[in-house]
Short mmCIF file of C-alpha atoms and ligand atoms in Angstrom, two decimals:
data_model
loop_
_atom_site.label_atom_id
_atom_site.label_comp_id
_atom_site.label_asym_id
_atom_site.label_seq_id
_atom_site.Cartn_x
_atom_site.Cartn_y
_atom_site.Cartn_z
CA MET A 130 -14.67 3.94 -12.91
CA GLU A 131 -13.26 4.20 -16.74
CA THR A 132 -10.04 4.29 -18.10
CA LYS A 133 -8.29 6.38 -20.47
CA THR A 134 -4.39 6.42 -20.98
CA LEU A 135 -3.14 5.43 -24.23
CA VAL A 136 -0.39 2.17 -22.14
CA GLU A 137 -4.32 1.44 -20.37
CA THR A 138 -5.85 0.63 -23.95
CA LYS A 139 -2.01 -1.41 -24.92
CA ILE A 140 -3.16 -3.44 -21.98
CA VAL A 141 -6.58 -3.53 -22.23
CA ALA A 142 -6.32 -4.73 -25.66
CA GLU A 143 -3.22 -7.39 -24.87
CA LEU A 144 -4.80 -8.58 -22.12
CA GLN A 145 -7.89 -9.10 -24.60
CA ILE A 146 -5.86 -11.10 -27.18
CA GLY A 147 -4.16 -13.51 -24.67
CA PHE A 148 -7.73 -14.08 -22.74
CA ARG A 149 -9.19 -15.75 -25.95
CA GLN A 150 -6.00 -17.35 -26.30
CA ARG A 151 -6.04 -19.54 -23.51
CA TYR A 152 -9.74 -19.63 -22.82
CA GLY A 153 -11.30 -19.00 -26.19
CA THR A 154 -13.50 -16.28 -24.85
CA GLN A 155 -14.01 -12.53 -24.81
CA ALA A 156 -13.13 -10.82 -20.87
CA ARG A 157 -14.13 -8.52 -18.64
CA MET A 158 -11.10 -6.26 -17.44
CA TYR A 159 -10.79 -4.94 -14.09
CA ARG A 160 -7.86 -3.10 -12.56
CA ALA A 161 -6.26 -2.24 -9.00
CA PRO A 162 -3.36 0.66 -8.56
CA GLY A 163 -0.03 0.00 -5.98
CA ARG A 164 0.73 3.54 -3.81
CA VAL A 165 2.89 5.73 -1.95
CA ASN A 166 2.03 6.82 1.27
CA LEU A 167 2.96 10.90 1.11
CA ILE A 168 3.22 10.58 5.32
CA GLY A 169 1.69 8.14 8.63
CA GLU A 170 3.97 5.03 8.84
CA HIS A 171 3.35 2.78 10.33
CA THR A 172 0.48 4.16 12.12
CA ASP A 173 -2.42 2.79 10.28
CA TYR A 174 -1.70 -0.99 12.71
CA ASN A 175 -2.33 1.99 15.46
CA ASP A 176 -5.18 2.73 14.93
CA GLY A 177 -3.65 6.66 13.31
CA PHE A 178 -3.71 8.49 10.78
CA VAL A 179 -2.29 7.83 7.33
CA MET A 180 -1.81 10.00 3.37
CA PRO A 181 -1.81 7.56 1.00
CA VAL A 182 -1.58 8.21 -2.89
CA ALA A 183 -2.77 5.25 -5.72
CA ILE A 184 0.18 5.44 -8.29
CA GLU A 185 -0.51 4.86 -11.72
CA LEU A 186 1.18 1.70 -12.01
CA SER A 187 -1.67 -1.36 -11.23
CA VAL A 188 -2.41 -5.21 -11.01
CA TRP A 189 -4.74 -6.59 -14.09
CA VAL A 190 -7.23 -9.18 -13.90
CA ALA A 191 -9.05 -10.11 -17.76
CA ILE A 192 -12.30 -12.18 -16.39
CA ALA A 193 -14.54 -14.72 -17.91
CA PRO A 194 -17.43 -17.33 -15.67
CA ARG A 195 -16.84 -20.92 -15.77
CA ASP A 196 -19.51 -22.98 -14.89
CA ASP A 197 -18.16 -25.45 -12.34
CA ARG A 198 -16.62 -24.10 -9.09
CA LYS A 199 -13.12 -23.60 -9.51
CA LEU A 200 -11.07 -19.89 -10.24
CA VAL A 201 -8.07 -20.94 -12.68
CA VAL A 202 -5.99 -18.31 -12.64
CA TYR A 203 -2.44 -17.36 -15.04
CA SER A 204 -0.22 -15.30 -13.96
CA GLU A 205 1.45 -13.72 -16.22
CA ASN A 206 5.03 -12.52 -13.58
CA PHE A 207 4.39 -16.21 -13.14
CA SER A 208 4.32 -17.35 -16.01
CA GLU A 209 2.83 -20.15 -14.07
CA ARG A 210 -1.35 -21.28 -13.55
CA ALA A 211 -3.33 -22.14 -10.31
CA GLU A 212 -6.47 -23.81 -9.58
CA ILE A 213 -8.44 -23.43 -6.71
CA GLU A 214 -11.85 -25.02 -6.00
CA LEU A 215 -14.84 -22.17 -4.30
CA ASP A 216 -15.95 -25.47 -2.39
CA GLU A 217 -12.92 -27.20 -0.95
CA MET A 218 -10.41 -23.37 0.40
CA ASP A 219 -9.39 -23.03 3.33
CA SER A 220 -7.47 -20.24 5.25
CA ARG A 221 -3.94 -22.03 4.99
CA PRO A 222 -0.84 -19.98 3.35
CA ARG A 223 0.96 -22.06 0.50
CA ARG A 224 4.19 -19.03 0.01
CA HIS A 225 2.19 -19.00 -3.63
CA TRP A 226 1.69 -15.61 -5.29
CA SER A 227 -2.18 -17.99 -5.65
CA ASP A 228 -2.16 -17.56 -1.81
CA TYR A 229 -4.00 -14.00 -3.11
CA VAL A 230 -6.38 -14.70 -4.89
CA GLN A 231 -7.22 -17.38 -3.28
CA GLY A 232 -7.43 -15.38 0.33
CA VAL A 233 -9.43 -12.70 -1.20
CA ALA A 234 -12.13 -15.32 -2.93
CA PHE A 235 -12.08 -17.04 0.80
CA MET A 236 -12.54 -13.85 3.09
CA LEU A 237 -15.38 -12.89 0.53
CA GLN A 238 -17.40 -16.34 0.66
CA LYS A 239 -17.20 -16.08 4.82
CA ALA A 240 -18.73 -12.53 4.26
CA GLY A 241 -21.45 -14.13 2.19
CA TYR A 242 -20.82 -13.45 -0.98
CA ALA A 243 -21.88 -16.33 -3.14
CA LEU A 244 -18.88 -16.44 -5.85
CA ARG A 245 -18.75 -17.54 -9.72
CA GLY A 246 -16.69 -19.89 -11.33
CA ALA A 247 -13.71 -18.37 -13.67
CA ASN A 248 -11.17 -18.25 -15.81
CA MET A 249 -8.24 -15.50 -14.81
CA LEU A 250 -5.05 -13.46 -16.44
CA ILE A 251 -3.20 -11.89 -14.17
CA ARG A 252 -1.15 -9.01 -14.77
CA GLY A 253 1.17 -6.89 -12.34
CA GLU A 254 2.76 -3.91 -13.69
CA VAL A 255 3.67 -3.02 -9.66
CA PRO A 256 7.10 -4.15 -8.78
CA ILE A 257 7.25 -7.04 -6.50
CA GLY A 258 8.40 -5.84 -2.96
CA SER A 259 9.28 -3.37 -3.90
CA GLY A 260 7.19 -0.96 -0.82
CA LEU A 261 4.70 -0.22 -3.80
CA SER A 262 2.01 -2.60 -2.05
CA SER A 263 1.87 -4.76 -5.06
CA SER A 264 0.07 -7.31 -2.55
CA ALA A 265 -3.37 -4.73 -1.83
CA ALA A 266 -3.20 -4.48 -5.60
CA ILE A 267 -3.96 -8.09 -6.57
CA GLU A 268 -6.30 -8.43 -3.46
CA VAL A 269 -8.46 -5.52 -4.89
CA ALA A 270 -7.77 -5.99 -8.55
CA THR A 271 -9.41 -9.77 -7.32
CA GLY A 272 -11.81 -9.24 -5.20
CA PHE A 273 -13.65 -6.21 -7.85
CA ALA A 274 -13.21 -8.60 -10.46
CA LEU A 275 -14.26 -11.80 -8.75
CA LEU A 276 -17.72 -9.56 -7.52
CA GLU A 277 -19.01 -8.07 -10.22
CA ASN A 278 -18.07 -11.68 -12.38
CA SER A 279 -20.62 -12.97 -9.79
CA GLY A 280 -23.00 -10.07 -10.77
CA LEU A 281 -22.87 -9.23 -7.43
CA PRO A 282 -22.36 -4.99 -6.26
CA VAL A 283 -18.66 -3.42 -4.88
CA ASP A 284 -18.85 -1.42 -1.30
CA ARG A 285 -15.72 -0.55 -1.74
CA VAL A 286 -14.68 -0.04 1.99
CA GLU A 287 -15.99 -3.59 2.53
CA LEU A 288 -13.29 -5.15 -0.24
CA ALA A 289 -10.54 -3.35 1.65
CA LYS A 290 -11.74 -4.53 4.62
CA LEU A 291 -11.61 -8.47 2.89
CA CYS A 292 -8.44 -7.66 1.66
CA ARG A 293 -6.54 -6.70 4.47
CA ARG A 294 -8.10 -10.27 5.73
CA ALA A 295 -7.39 -11.93 3.85
CA GLU A 296 -3.16 -10.58 3.93
CA ASN A 297 -3.67 -10.93 7.53
CA GLU A 298 -5.04 -13.63 7.81
CA VAL A 299 -4.39 -16.56 4.67
CA VAL A 300 -1.17 -14.44 3.30
CA GLY A 301 -0.09 -13.99 7.11
CA ALA A 302 1.22 -10.21 6.94
CA ARG A 303 -0.55 -9.25 9.73
CA VAL A 304 -0.64 -5.59 7.65
CA GLY A 305 -3.09 -2.34 8.31
CA ILE A 306 -6.00 -1.17 6.38
CA MET A 307 -3.82 1.70 4.92
CA ASP A 308 -3.13 0.04 1.19
CA GLN A 309 -6.29 -1.79 0.43
CA PHE A 310 -8.04 1.34 1.57
CA VAL A 311 -6.24 4.11 -1.04
CA SER A 312 -6.70 0.86 -3.94
CA CYS A 313 -10.26 0.75 -3.63
CA CYS A 314 -10.65 4.48 -2.58
CA GLY A 315 -7.65 6.87 -4.65
CA GLN A 316 -9.61 9.40 -6.50
CA THR A 317 -7.51 11.07 -9.64
CA GLY A 318 -5.50 14.24 -7.93
CA GLN A 319 -6.05 12.94 -4.67
CA ALA A 320 -4.34 12.46 -1.61
CA LEU A 321 -6.60 10.16 0.79
CA MET A 322 -6.09 11.26 4.12
CA LEU A 323 -7.61 8.04 6.19
CA ASP A 324 -8.76 8.14 9.59
CA CYS A 325 -7.77 3.74 10.30
CA ARG A 326 -10.06 3.95 13.19
CA SER A 327 -13.60 5.03 12.02
CA LEU A 328 -12.39 4.90 8.34
CA ASP A 329 -13.22 8.78 8.06
CA TYR A 330 -11.86 10.10 4.40
CA ARG A 331 -10.96 13.01 2.80
CA LEU A 332 -9.51 13.46 -0.38
CA ARG A 333 -6.80 16.49 -1.09
CA PRO A 334 -5.60 17.67 -4.22
CA ILE A 335 -2.12 17.24 -4.58
CA PRO A 336 -1.03 20.48 -6.52
CA PRO A 337 -0.81 20.50 -10.18
CA ASP A 338 2.50 21.62 -10.68
CA VAL A 339 3.71 17.84 -8.37
CA ARG A 340 4.76 14.75 -9.59
CA LEU A 341 4.95 11.75 -7.46
CA GLY A 342 8.84 10.34 -7.61
CA ILE A 343 9.52 6.73 -6.48
CA CYS A 344 12.58 5.50 -6.58
CA ASN A 345 13.08 1.48 -5.72
CA THR A 346 16.54 0.84 -4.38
CA MET A 347 15.88 -2.34 -5.59
CA VAL A 348 16.89 -3.91 -2.40
CA LYS A 349 13.83 -6.52 -1.57
CA HIS A 350 10.78 -5.24 0.70
CA ASP A 351 9.15 -8.31 2.46
CA VAL A 352 6.17 -7.40 4.54
CA ALA A 353 5.99 -11.48 5.35
CA SER A 354 8.79 -11.09 7.09
CA GLY A 355 8.94 -11.09 10.69
CA LYS A 356 10.25 -7.82 11.23
CA TYR A 357 7.03 -6.17 10.67
CA ASN A 358 4.90 -8.24 12.85
CA THR A 359 7.81 -7.45 15.22
CA ARG A 360 7.51 -4.10 15.51
CA GLN A 361 3.79 -4.81 16.07
CA ALA A 362 3.88 -6.23 18.85
CA GLU A 363 6.30 -3.39 20.68
CA CYS A 364 3.98 -1.26 19.39
CA GLU A 365 0.99 -3.36 21.58
CA GLU A 366 3.87 -4.07 24.32
CA GLY A 367 3.99 0.02 24.98
CA VAL A 368 0.03 0.02 25.07
CA ARG A 369 0.33 -2.72 27.87
CA GLY A 370 2.98 -0.63 29.27
CA LEU A 371 1.58 2.80 30.07
CA PHE A 372 -1.91 0.73 30.38
CA PRO A 373 -1.13 1.64 33.94
CA ARG A 374 -1.28 4.78 34.16
CA LEU A 375 -3.74 6.26 31.28
CA PRO A 376 -6.67 3.22 31.33
CA HIS A 377 -8.18 4.94 28.34
CA VAL A 378 -6.20 4.25 25.36
CA ARG A 379 -7.13 1.10 23.47
CA ALA A 380 -4.07 1.81 21.22
CA LEU A 381 -1.22 4.65 20.59
CA ARG A 382 -3.17 6.68 18.99
CA ASP A 383 -4.69 7.67 22.37
CA VAL A 384 -1.67 8.56 23.11
CA ARG A 385 -0.90 12.37 23.18
CA ILE A 386 3.18 13.61 23.14
CA GLU A 387 2.88 15.53 26.51
CA GLU A 388 1.43 12.34 28.30
CA LEU A 389 4.32 9.77 26.12
CA ASP A 390 7.20 12.68 27.52
CA ARG A 391 5.63 12.00 31.10
CA TYR A 392 5.41 8.01 31.54
CA GLY A 393 7.16 7.13 28.38
CA SER A 394 10.19 6.15 30.92
CA ASP A 395 8.33 3.31 32.38
CA LEU A 396 8.39 2.11 29.01
CA PRO A 397 11.74 -0.13 28.60
CA GLN A 398 13.70 2.17 25.45
CA THR A 399 13.04 -0.20 22.69
CA ILE A 400 9.39 -0.44 23.66
CA TYR A 401 9.68 3.55 24.23
CA LYS A 402 11.23 5.03 20.43
CA ARG A 403 8.56 2.70 18.39
CA CYS A 404 5.96 4.09 20.87
CA ARG A 405 7.37 7.51 20.00
CA HIS A 406 7.38 7.15 16.20
CA VAL A 407 3.94 6.65 16.58
CA VAL A 408 2.82 9.23 18.68
CA THR A 409 4.85 11.95 16.43
CA GLU A 410 3.92 10.82 13.52
CA ASN A 411 0.38 10.98 13.99
CA ALA A 412 0.67 14.45 14.46
CA ARG A 413 2.87 14.84 11.69
CA VAL A 414 -0.42 13.34 9.29
CA ARG A 415 -2.00 15.98 10.73
CA TYR A 416 -0.07 19.13 9.90
CA ALA A 417 0.93 17.41 6.86
CA THR A 418 -2.99 17.81 5.90
CA THR A 419 -2.70 21.45 6.61
CA ALA A 420 0.41 22.23 4.82
CA LEU A 421 -1.30 20.20 1.75
CA GLU A 422 -4.83 21.93 1.94
CA LYS A 423 -2.28 24.90 1.82
CA ALA A 424 -0.54 23.91 -1.02
CA ASP A 425 2.81 24.74 1.97
CA LEU A 426 5.08 22.21 -0.48
CA ALA A 427 7.54 23.27 1.89
CA THR A 428 6.43 22.32 5.07
CA LEU A 429 5.04 19.12 3.68
CA GLY A 430 8.40 18.49 2.85
CA ARG A 431 10.10 18.81 5.86
CA LEU A 432 7.66 16.89 7.76
CA MET A 433 8.41 14.60 5.13
CA ALA A 434 11.97 14.95 6.54
CA GLU A 435 11.26 14.50 9.50
CA SER A 436 8.64 11.61 9.52
CA HIS A 437 12.22 9.64 7.51
CA LEU A 438 14.38 9.78 10.34
CA SER A 439 11.61 9.17 13.31
CA LEU A 440 10.95 5.54 10.63
CA LYS A 441 15.44 5.99 10.29
CA ASN A 442 16.02 6.56 14.37
CA ASP A 443 13.32 5.26 16.75
CA TYR A 444 10.98 2.31 14.60
CA GLU A 445 14.40 1.74 13.24
CA VAL A 446 12.59 0.08 9.69
CA SER A 447 15.24 2.51 7.97
CA CYS A 448 18.06 1.24 6.00
CA PRO A 449 21.31 2.53 4.20
CA GLU A 450 19.92 2.72 0.26
CA LEU A 451 16.69 4.37 2.12
CA ASP A 452 19.08 6.47 3.33
CA LEU A 453 21.13 7.05 0.60
CA MET A 454 18.12 7.24 -1.40
CA VAL A 455 16.54 10.22 0.16
CA GLU A 456 19.42 12.19 0.74
CA LEU A 457 20.89 11.96 -3.12
CA ALA A 458 16.96 13.07 -3.37
CA GLY A 459 17.40 16.67 -0.66
CA GLN A 460 20.58 17.51 -3.53
CA VAL A 461 18.29 18.20 -6.77
CA GLU A 462 16.83 21.50 -7.38
CA GLY A 463 13.16 21.51 -6.96
CA VAL A 464 12.16 18.16 -4.39
CA TYR A 465 10.00 19.31 -1.81
CA GLY A 466 10.23 16.58 0.40
CA ALA A 467 11.76 12.94 0.48
CA ARG A 468 11.01 9.54 2.67
CA MET A 469 10.55 6.41 2.48
CA THR A 470 6.78 4.78 1.83
CA GLY A 471 6.11 1.45 2.84
CA GLY A 472 6.69 -0.76 5.95
CA GLY A 473 10.56 -0.65 4.64
CA PHE A 474 13.55 -2.62 5.07
CA GLY A 475 14.52 -1.74 1.66
CA GLY A 476 11.42 -0.74 -1.41
CA SER A 477 11.51 2.95 -1.93
CA THR A 478 11.09 6.46 -1.15
CA VAL A 479 8.28 8.67 -2.35
CA ASN A 480 9.29 12.38 -3.49
CA LEU A 481 7.49 15.37 -4.08
CA VAL A 482 8.56 16.65 -7.36
CA ASP A 483 8.34 19.74 -9.04
CA LYS A 484 6.93 19.11 -12.73
CA ARG A 485 9.73 21.18 -13.76
CA SER A 486 12.87 19.08 -12.33
CA VAL A 487 11.71 16.26 -13.22
CA ALA A 488 14.16 14.80 -15.65
CA ASP A 489 17.52 16.40 -13.55
CA PHE A 490 15.48 14.66 -10.79
CA ARG A 491 15.37 10.92 -12.52
CA ARG A 492 18.46 11.39 -13.94
CA SER A 493 20.98 12.81 -10.68
CA VAL A 494 19.40 10.48 -8.51
CA ALA A 495 20.19 7.39 -10.39
CA ASN A 496 23.63 7.87 -11.13
CA ALA A 497 24.59 9.08 -7.68
CA TYR A 498 23.04 5.95 -6.80
CA GLU A 499 24.38 3.37 -9.10
CA LYS A 500 27.78 5.41 -8.23
CA THR A 501 28.02 4.31 -4.91
CA THR A 502 25.61 1.22 -4.65
CA GLY A 503 26.24 -0.75 -7.59
CA LEU A 504 22.44 -1.32 -7.95
CA SER A 505 20.75 0.51 -10.41
CA PRO A 506 17.69 2.16 -9.45
CA GLN A 507 14.01 1.99 -10.70
CA ILE A 508 12.81 5.80 -11.01
CA LEU A 509 9.69 6.14 -11.49
CA THR A 510 7.10 9.47 -11.79
CA SER A 511 3.50 9.38 -11.26
CA ALA A 512 0.65 11.28 -10.66
CA ALA A 513 -1.91 10.45 -8.31
CA ALA A 514 -4.01 7.54 -9.55
CA GLY A 515 -7.88 6.83 -9.01
CA GLY A 516 -8.48 3.96 -7.30
CA ALA A 517 -9.54 -0.49 -8.51
CA GLY A 518 -12.81 -0.28 -11.32
CA GLU A 519 -13.11 -1.69 -14.30
CA ALA A 520 -11.20 -0.80 -17.79
CA ARG A 521 -11.94 -0.47 -20.97
CA ALA A 522 -10.20 -0.38 -24.29
C1 LIG B 800 2.99 -1.62 4.63
C2 LIG B 800 1.64 -2.26 5.40
C3 LIG B 800 0.42 -0.73 5.45
C4 LIG B 800 1.59 -0.50 6.34
C5 LIG B 800 3.19 -0.08 6.23
C6 LIG B 800 3.65 0.86 7.04
O1 LIG B 800 2.51 -1.03 3.87
O2 LIG B 800 1.21 -3.50 3.97
O3 LIG B 800 -0.74 -1.30 5.85
O4 LIG B 800 1.52 -0.51 7.96
O5 LIG B 800 3.35 -0.57 5.73
O6 LIG B 800 3.10 2.14 6.82
#
């Protein structure tokens, strides 16, 4: 896919110069976007439903082939160079930014793709630890670039799956498929409704007078930290606990609200709450899909508010700063909906904002948030962006 905006043209030109200075040749350029999720949180690893949107912030990879079997990678964000031997890779994490590159290269080769050596230069625009999927963006941009650099075809769904495996098995975060999938398959102006079991998806337009407001609390979110994995284990415990009564259940996706009401008392209270979040959130995604199809923003906004409360009270993955950010957005005229987005424990909120209210939204939320917390938030707005691809100046 070709990208055309002025900002992108500028980034491509800068990376081309940087690449030539570092490696002495021309490069090809690839980008993959971060994401927000409108609704459907912590449902992906329960085989459920999600509604993410790719955003206008990407990770960029400039790449050119080498004659040997090395990946030589320079990260602009970390001002650091790493070398990876394609024939000596393993799946051990180094707890280093290059794990993402090595993880993806490792999974691609394991899946049978014969990769060529490469020089690479990486620039990430997605703020790290902000809940906007900088990890998926670096994985997908790397995967896309490595495949095309090796003259191999890119199957977007396959790439999303392999990038997820890289994060699960090499980086060590047991994430679901949502982030990698939308980074690969998102389309300009559209939200993506994904069934995380079958991987069937539908794209539906975001109404043109609505912008995505993204408020970064500046509280670092770290998916690889234990709490995310604990939530997954709690969901699995829920499935095991319900199994004697509901033997058809393979994942929480298969549990209906009435069934949980009926048999939930078999579960320990905490596990019941985790399950209630997932089961009700899946239902909310289905309602939200209909609401978006009808451009019914009031209903969509109400569902987003319910989702946030469920994440706060039942799933317990919010934090005071996220709650405050949601509350402040709710006070601004022209904001249809607000909720935490992504894994939680810090990170960002997503907001649906009428485009005439964007300036007011940014100003009032930023001022009030800073006044209460002493933290200066990053408030961005974005349209729904396209998925990964090659970019030309
Ligand atoms: C992170 C993970 C996703 C998903 C969300 C929560 O972003 O990478 O797979 O589980 O958290 O919805």
